């Protein structure tokens, strides 16, 4: 996000800025300096900041995601959400929490008391148990996803792809063969191999030309997918212009 590109008139009308790093769906990360800039921008224009830190623990190779609340002044204007869906495999349970400015949280409390009455108590107990697990559990989760990431990147490299290592999250973005749309490539893979990948354009125009692959499957399942791609001779062959640019 380029804050300098936001017109002053728009910034003065803004009430809330919602952002998410490490990002779903892009897997993008943002440096601490970005968070500092976001806080300064929000304080200048009196904008509420809401940061979704759903991938706080799913980071690799020494990278540590920044919390909005680490930044001086952020607690005066913002809150941060977290979920147990990713780290603790509780997707669908809708268990999460928010921390930060008490006035913002009170507004959320008022809203939610008119929408629902809280989640099933057994799920809350399970979530409490998960949060009390020792840190070694988090290290195991990180190692599991890092191993899958490296395994899949290496397997795709043998099929011609050059996919950079992501710093966080549980996804890889893989370029489609030249002159092939993400929808067409995803359908080709599905029809010829039975492997499902998500076309990047499902996440917006910026995703066109890529497919997204999840790392939630174990390496043996990822190996099966790679073998099917190889058997169907689905490979990445870069365009001539791409080859020249690398040289």
C-alpha positions as a Markdown table, in Angstrom:
| # | Residue | x | y | z |
|---|---|---|---|---|
| 1 | Unk | 0.0 | 0.0 | 0.0 |
| 2 | Unk | 1.4 | 3.4 | -1.0 |
| 3 | Unk | 0.1 | 5.9 | 1.4 |
| 4 | Unk | 1.5 | 8.8 | -0.6 |
| 5 | Unk | -0.8 | 7.8 | -3.5 |
| 6 | Unk | -3.9 | 8.3 | -1.4 |
| 7 | Unk | -5.4 | 11.8 | -2.2 |
| 8 | Unk | -5.7 | 14.0 | 0.9 |
| 9 | Unk | -9.5 | 14.4 | 0.3 |
| 10 | Unk | -10.0 | 10.6 | 0.4 |
| 11 | Unk | -7.8 | 10.2 | 3.5 |
| 12 | Unk | -9.9 | 12.9 | 5.3 |
| 13 | Unk | -13.1 | 11.0 | 4.6 |
| 14 | Unk | -11.7 | 7.6 | 5.6 |
| 15 | Unk | -12.9 | 6.1 | 8.9 |
| 16 | Unk | -11.2 | 2.7 | 9.0 |
| 17 | Unk | -8.2 | 1.0 | 7.4 |
| 18 | Unk | -8.2 | -2.8 | 7.4 |
| 19 | Unk | -5.0 | -4.6 | 6.4 |
| 20 | Unk | -3.4 | -8.0 | 6.7 |
| 21 | Unk | 0.3 | -9.0 | 6.8 |
| 22 | Unk | 1.5 | -11.7 | 6.3 |
| 23 | Unk | -1.2 | -11.6 | 3.8 |
| 24 | Unk | -4.0 | -13.9 | 2.8 |
| 25 | Unk | -4.4 | -14.6 | 0.0 |
| 26 | Unk | -1.1 | -13.2 | -1.4 |
| 27 | Unk | 1.4 | -14.5 | 1.1 |
| 28 | Unk | 3.0 | -11.0 | 1.0 |
| 29 | Unk | 4.9 | -9.7 | 4.0 |
| 30 | Unk | 5.5 | -6.1 | 5.1 |
| 31 | Unk | 8.4 | -4.7 | 7.0 |
| 32 | Unk | 8.1 | -2.9 | 10.4 |
| 33 | Unk | 8.6 | 0.4 | 8.6 |
| 34 | Unk | 5.3 | -0.1 | 6.8 |
| 35 | Unk | 3.5 | -0.5 | 10.1 |
| 36 | Unk | 5.1 | 2.7 | 11.4 |
| 37 | Unk | 4.0 | 4.5 | 8.3 |
| 38 | Unk | 0.5 | 3.1 | 8.7 |
| 39 | Unk | 0.2 | 4.4 | 12.3 |
| 40 | Unk | 1.5 | 7.8 | 11.3 |
| 41 | Unk | -0.9 | 8.0 | 8.5 |
| 42 | Unk | -3.9 | 6.9 | 10.6 |
| 43 | Unk | -3.0 | 9.3 | 13.5 |
| 44 | Unk | -2.7 | 12.2 | 11.0 |
| 45 | Unk | -6.2 | 11.6 | 9.5 |
| 46 | Unk | -7.9 | 10.1 | 12.6 |
| 47 | Unk | -8.5 | 6.7 | 11.0 |
| 48 | Unk | -9.1 | 3.5 | 12.9 |
| 49 | Unk | -6.6 | 0.8 | 12.2 |
| 50 | Unk | -7.6 | -2.9 | 12.1 |
| 51 | Unk | -4.9 | -5.4 | 11.5 |
| 52 | Unk | -5.5 | -9.1 | 10.9 |
| 53 | Unk | -2.5 | -11.1 | 12.1 |
| 54 | Unk | -3.9 | -14.6 | 11.3 |
| 55 | Unk | -0.4 | -15.9 | 10.3 |
| 56 | Unk | 1.5 | -14.6 | 13.3 |
| 57 | Unk | 3.1 | -18.1 | 13.9 |
| 58 | Unk | 3.4 | -19.4 | 10.3 |
| 59 | Unk | 6.7 | -17.7 | 9.4 |
| 60 | Unk | 9.9 | -19.3 | 8.2 |
| 61 | Unk | 13.6 | -18.9 | 7.9 |
| 62 | Unk | 14.0 | -16.5 | 10.8 |
| 63 | Unk | 11.3 | -14.1 | 9.7 |
| 64 | Unk | 9.1 | -12.8 | 12.5 |
| 65 | Unk | 5.9 | -11.0 | 11.5 |
| 66 | Unk | 5.3 | -7.6 | 13.0 |
| 67 | Unk | 2.4 | -7.0 | 15.3 |
| 68 | Unk | 0.6 | -3.6 | 14.8 |
| 69 | Unk | 0.6 | -3.3 | 18.6 |
| 70 | Unk | 4.4 | -3.2 | 18.7 |
| 71 | Unk | 4.4 | 0.2 | 17.1 |
| 72 | Unk | 4.3 | 3.2 | 19.4 |
| 73 | Unk | 0.9 | 4.9 | 19.3 |
| 74 | Unk | -0.9 | 2.0 | 17.6 |
| 75 | Unk | -2.9 | 1.1 | 20.7 |
| 76 | Unk | -4.5 | 4.6 | 20.7 |
| 77 | Unk | -6.0 | 4.1 | 17.3 |
| 78 | Unk | -6.1 | 0.4 | 16.5 |
| 79 | Unk | -6.8 | -3.2 | 17.2 |
| 80 | Unk | -5.4 | -6.5 | 16.0 |
| 81 | Unk | -7.3 | -9.8 | 15.3 |
| 82 | Unk | -5.9 | -13.3 | 15.6 |
| 83 | Unk | -7.4 | -16.7 | 14.8 |
| 84 | Unk | -6.8 | -20.2 | 15.9 |
| 85 | Unk | -7.9 | -21.5 | 12.4 |
| 86 | Unk | -4.4 | -21.6 | 11.0 |
| 87 | Unk | -1.9 | -22.4 | 13.7 |
| 88 | Unk | -4.1 | -24.7 | 15.6 |
| 89 | Unk | -6.0 | -26.3 | 12.7 |
| 90 | Unk | -9.4 | -25.0 | 13.9 |
| 91 | Unk | -10.7 | -23.8 | 10.6 |
| 92 | Unk | -14.5 | -23.6 | 10.6 |
| 93 | Unk | -14.6 | -23.3 | 14.4 |
| 94 | Unk | -14.5 | -19.5 | 14.1 |
| 95 | Unk | -12.4 | -19.1 | 17.2 |
| 96 | Unk | -10.4 | -15.9 | 17.5 |
| 97 | Unk | -9.7 | -12.9 | 19.5 |
| 98 | Unk | -9.0 | -9.2 | 19.3 |
| 99 | Unk | -6.7 | -7.0 | 21.3 |
| 100 | Unk | -5.9 | -3.3 | 21.3 |
| 101 | Unk | -7.8 | -0.1 | 22.0 |
| 102 | Unk | -10.5 | -0.6 | 24.6 |
| 103 | Unk | -13.0 | 1.8 | 23.1 |
| 104 | Unk | -12.9 | 0.1 | 19.7 |
| 105 | Unk | -13.3 | -3.3 | 21.3 |
| 106 | Unk | -16.3 | -2.0 | 23.3 |
| 107 | Unk | -17.9 | -0.9 | 20.1 |
| 108 | Unk | -17.3 | -4.4 | 18.7 |
| 109 | Unk | -18.7 | -5.9 | 21.9 |
| 110 | Unk | -21.9 | -3.8 | 21.5 |
| 111 | Unk | -22.2 | -5.0 | 17.9 |
| 112 | Unk | -21.7 | -8.6 | 18.6 |
| 113 | Unk | -24.1 | -8.8 | 21.5 |
| 114 | Unk | -26.8 | -8.0 | 18.9 |
| 115 | Unk | -25.6 | -10.6 | 16.5 |
| 116 | Unk | -24.7 | -13.7 | 18.5 |
| 117 | Unk | -24.2 | -15.1 | 22.0 |
| 118 | Unk | -20.7 | -16.5 | 21.7 |
| 119 | Unk | -19.4 | -19.8 | 20.5 |
| 120 | Unk | -20.1 | -23.3 | 21.8 |
| 121 | Unk | -18.4 | -23.7 | 25.2 |
| 122 | Unk | -16.6 | -26.9 | 24.3 |
| 123 | Unk | -14.9 | -25.1 | 21.4 |
| 124 | Unk | -13.8 | -22.3 | 23.8 |
| 125 | Unk | -12.3 | -25.0 | 26.1 |
| 126 | Unk | -10.5 | -26.6 | 23.2 |
| 127 | Unk | -9.1 | -23.2 | 22.2 |
| 128 | Unk | -7.9 | -22.5 | 25.7 |
| 129 | Unk | -6.1 | -25.8 | 25.8 |
| 130 | Unk | -4.5 | -25.0 | 22.4 |
| 131 | Unk | -3.3 | -21.6 | 23.6 |
| 132 | Unk | -1.7 | -23.3 | 26.6 |
| 133 | Unk | 0.4 | -25.7 | 24.5 |
| 134 | Unk | 4.2 | -25.2 | 25.0 |
| 135 | Unk | 6.1 | -23.2 | 22.4 |
| 136 | Unk | 7.6 | -26.4 | 21.0 |
| 137 | Unk | 4.2 | -27.0 | 19.3 |
| 138 | Unk | 4.6 | -23.8 | 17.4 |
| 139 | Unk | 8.1 | -24.8 | 16.3 |
| 140 | Unk | 6.7 | -28.1 | 15.1 |
| 141 | Unk | 4.0 | -26.3 | 13.1 |
| 142 | Unk | 6.5 | -24.0 | 11.5 |
| 143 | Unk | 8.8 | -26.9 | 10.6 |
| 144 | Unk | 5.9 | -28.8 | 9.1 |
| 145 | Unk | 4.9 | -26.1 | 6.7 |
| 146 | Unk | 8.5 | -25.1 | 5.9 |
| 147 | Unk | 9.2 | -28.7 | 5.0 |
| 148 | Unk | 6.1 | -28.9 | 2.7 |
| 149 | Unk | 7.1 | -25.5 | 1.2 |
| 150 | Unk | 10.6 | -26.7 | 0.4 |
| 151 | Unk | 9.5 | -30.1 | -0.8 |
| 152 | Unk | 6.9 | -28.6 | -3.3 |
| 153 | Unk | 9.3 | -25.9 | -4.5 |
| 154 | Unk | 11.9 | -28.5 | -5.2 |
| 155 | Unk | 9.4 | -30.8 | -7.0 |
| 156 | Unk | 8.1 | -27.9 | -9.2 |
| 157 | Unk | 11.7 | -26.9 | -10.0 |
| 158 | Unk | 12.2 | -30.4 | -11.5 |
| 159 | Unk | 9.2 | -29.6 | -13.8 |
| 160 | Unk | 10.7 | -26.2 | -14.9 |
| 161 | Unk | 9.2 | -23.8 | -12.3 |
| 162 | Unk | 11.3 | -21.3 | -10.4 |
| 163 | Unk | 9.2 | -20.4 | -7.3 |
| 164 | Unk | 10.6 | -18.2 | -4.7 |
| 165 | Unk | 10.4 | -19.3 | -1.0 |
| 166 | Unk | 7.6 | -17.6 | 0.8 |
| 167 | Unk | 8.5 | -16.0 | 4.2 |
| 168 | Unk | 5.1 | -16.8 | 5.8 |
| 169 | Unk | 1.6 | -18.3 | 5.4 |
| 170 | Unk | 0.7 | -21.7 | 3.9 |
| 171 | Unk | 0.5 | -21.0 | 0.2 |
| 172 | Unk | 2.7 | -20.9 | -2.9 |
| 173 | Unk | 1.9 | -18.8 | -6.0 |
| 174 | Unk | 3.0 | -20.6 | -9.1 |
| 175 | Unk | 3.2 | -18.9 | -12.5 |
| 176 | Unk | 1.1 | -20.3 | -15.3 |
| 177 | Unk | 2.8 | -21.3 | -18.6 |
| 178 | Unk | 3.2 | -18.3 | -21.0 |
| 179 | Unk | 0.0 | -17.2 | -22.8 |
| 180 | Unk | -2.2 | -19.4 | -20.6 |
| 181 | Unk | -4.8 | -17.8 | -18.3 |
| 182 | Unk | -5.0 | -19.0 | -14.7 |
| 183 | Unk | -8.5 | -20.4 | -15.3 |
| 184 | Unk | -7.4 | -22.4 | -18.4 |
| 185 | Unk | -4.3 | -23.7 | -16.6 |
| 186 | Unk | -6.2 | -24.7 | -13.5 |
| 187 | Unk | -8.8 | -26.5 | -15.7 |
| 188 | Unk | -6.1 | -28.3 | -17.7 |
| 189 | Unk | -4.4 | -29.5 | -14.5 |
| 190 | Unk | -7.7 | -30.7 | -13.1 |
| 191 | Unk | -8.8 | -32.5 | -16.3 |
| 192 | Unk | -5.5 | -34.2 | -17.0 |
| 193 | Unk | -4.4 | -35.0 | -13.5 |
| 194 | Unk | -7.3 | -34.7 | -11.1 |
| 195 | Unk | -5.2 | -32.2 | -9.0 |
| 196 | Unk | -7.0 | -29.1 | -7.9 |
| 197 | Unk | -5.2 | -25.7 | -7.9 |
| 198 | Unk | -6.8 | -22.4 | -7.4 |
| 199 | Unk | -6.7 | -19.9 | -10.4 |
| 200 | Unk | -5.2 | -16.7 | -9.2 |
| 201 | Unk | -7.9 | -14.5 | -10.8 |
| 202 | Unk | -10.3 | -15.9 | -8.2 |
| 203 | Unk | -8.5 | -13.5 | -5.8 |
| 204 | Unk | -8.7 | -10.5 | -8.2 |
| 205 | Unk | -7.1 | -9.1 | -11.3 |
| 206 | Unk | -3.6 | -9.1 | -9.8 |
| 207 | Unk | -3.7 | -12.9 | -9.5 |
| 208 | Unk | -4.1 | -13.5 | -13.2 |
| 209 | Unk | -1.2 | -15.5 | -14.6 |
| 210 | Unk | -0.8 | -17.6 | -11.5 |
| 211 | Unk | -2.3 | -20.4 | -9.6 |
| 212 | Unk | -2.3 | -20.8 | -5.8 |
| 213 | Unk | -1.3 | -24.1 | -4.2 |
| 214 | Unk | -2.0 | -24.8 | -0.5 |
| 215 | Unk | 0.5 | -26.5 | 1.8 |
| 216 | Unk | -2.1 | -28.1 | 4.0 |
| 217 | Unk | -1.4 | -31.6 | 2.6 |
| 218 | Unk | 1.5 | -33.8 | 3.8 |
| 219 | Unk | 4.5 | -34.4 | 1.6 |
| 220 | Unk | 3.3 | -37.8 | 0.5 |
| 221 | Unk | 0.1 | -36.2 | -1.0 |
| 222 | Unk | 2.2 | -33.4 | -2.5 |
| 223 | Unk | 4.4 | -36.1 | -4.1 |
| 224 | Unk | 1.4 | -37.7 | -5.7 |
| 225 | Unk | 0.3 | -34.4 | -7.2 |
| 226 | Unk | 3.8 | -33.8 | -8.6 |
| 227 | Unk | 3.9 | -37.3 | -10.0 |
| 228 | Unk | 0.6 | -36.7 | -11.8 |
| 229 | Unk | 1.9 | -33.5 | -13.2 |
| 230 | Unk | 5.0 | -35.3 | -14.5 |
| 231 | Unk | 3.0 | -38.1 | -16.0 |
| 232 | Unk | 0.7 | -35.7 | -17.8 |
| 233 | Unk | 3.8 | -33.8 | -19.0 |
| 234 | Unk | 2.6 | -30.6 | -17.4 |
| 235 | Unk | 5.7 | -28.4 | -17.1 |
| 236 | Unk | 6.7 | -24.8 | -17.1 |
| 237 | Unk | 8.5 | -23.6 | -20.2 |
| 238 | Unk | 9.4 | -19.9 | -20.0 |
| 239 | Unk | 8.7 | -17.6 | -22.9 |
| 240 | Unk | 11.7 | -16.5 | -24.9 |
| 241 | Unk | 11.6 | -13.0 | -23.6 |
| 242 | Unk | 11.7 | -14.4 | -20.0 |
| 243 | Unk | 14.8 | -16.5 | -20.8 |
| 244 | Unk | 16.6 | -13.4 | -22.3 |
| 245 | Unk | 15.8 | -11.3 | -19.3 |
| 246 | Unk | 17.3 | -13.9 | -16.9 |
| 247 | Unk | 20.5 | -14.0 | -19.0 |
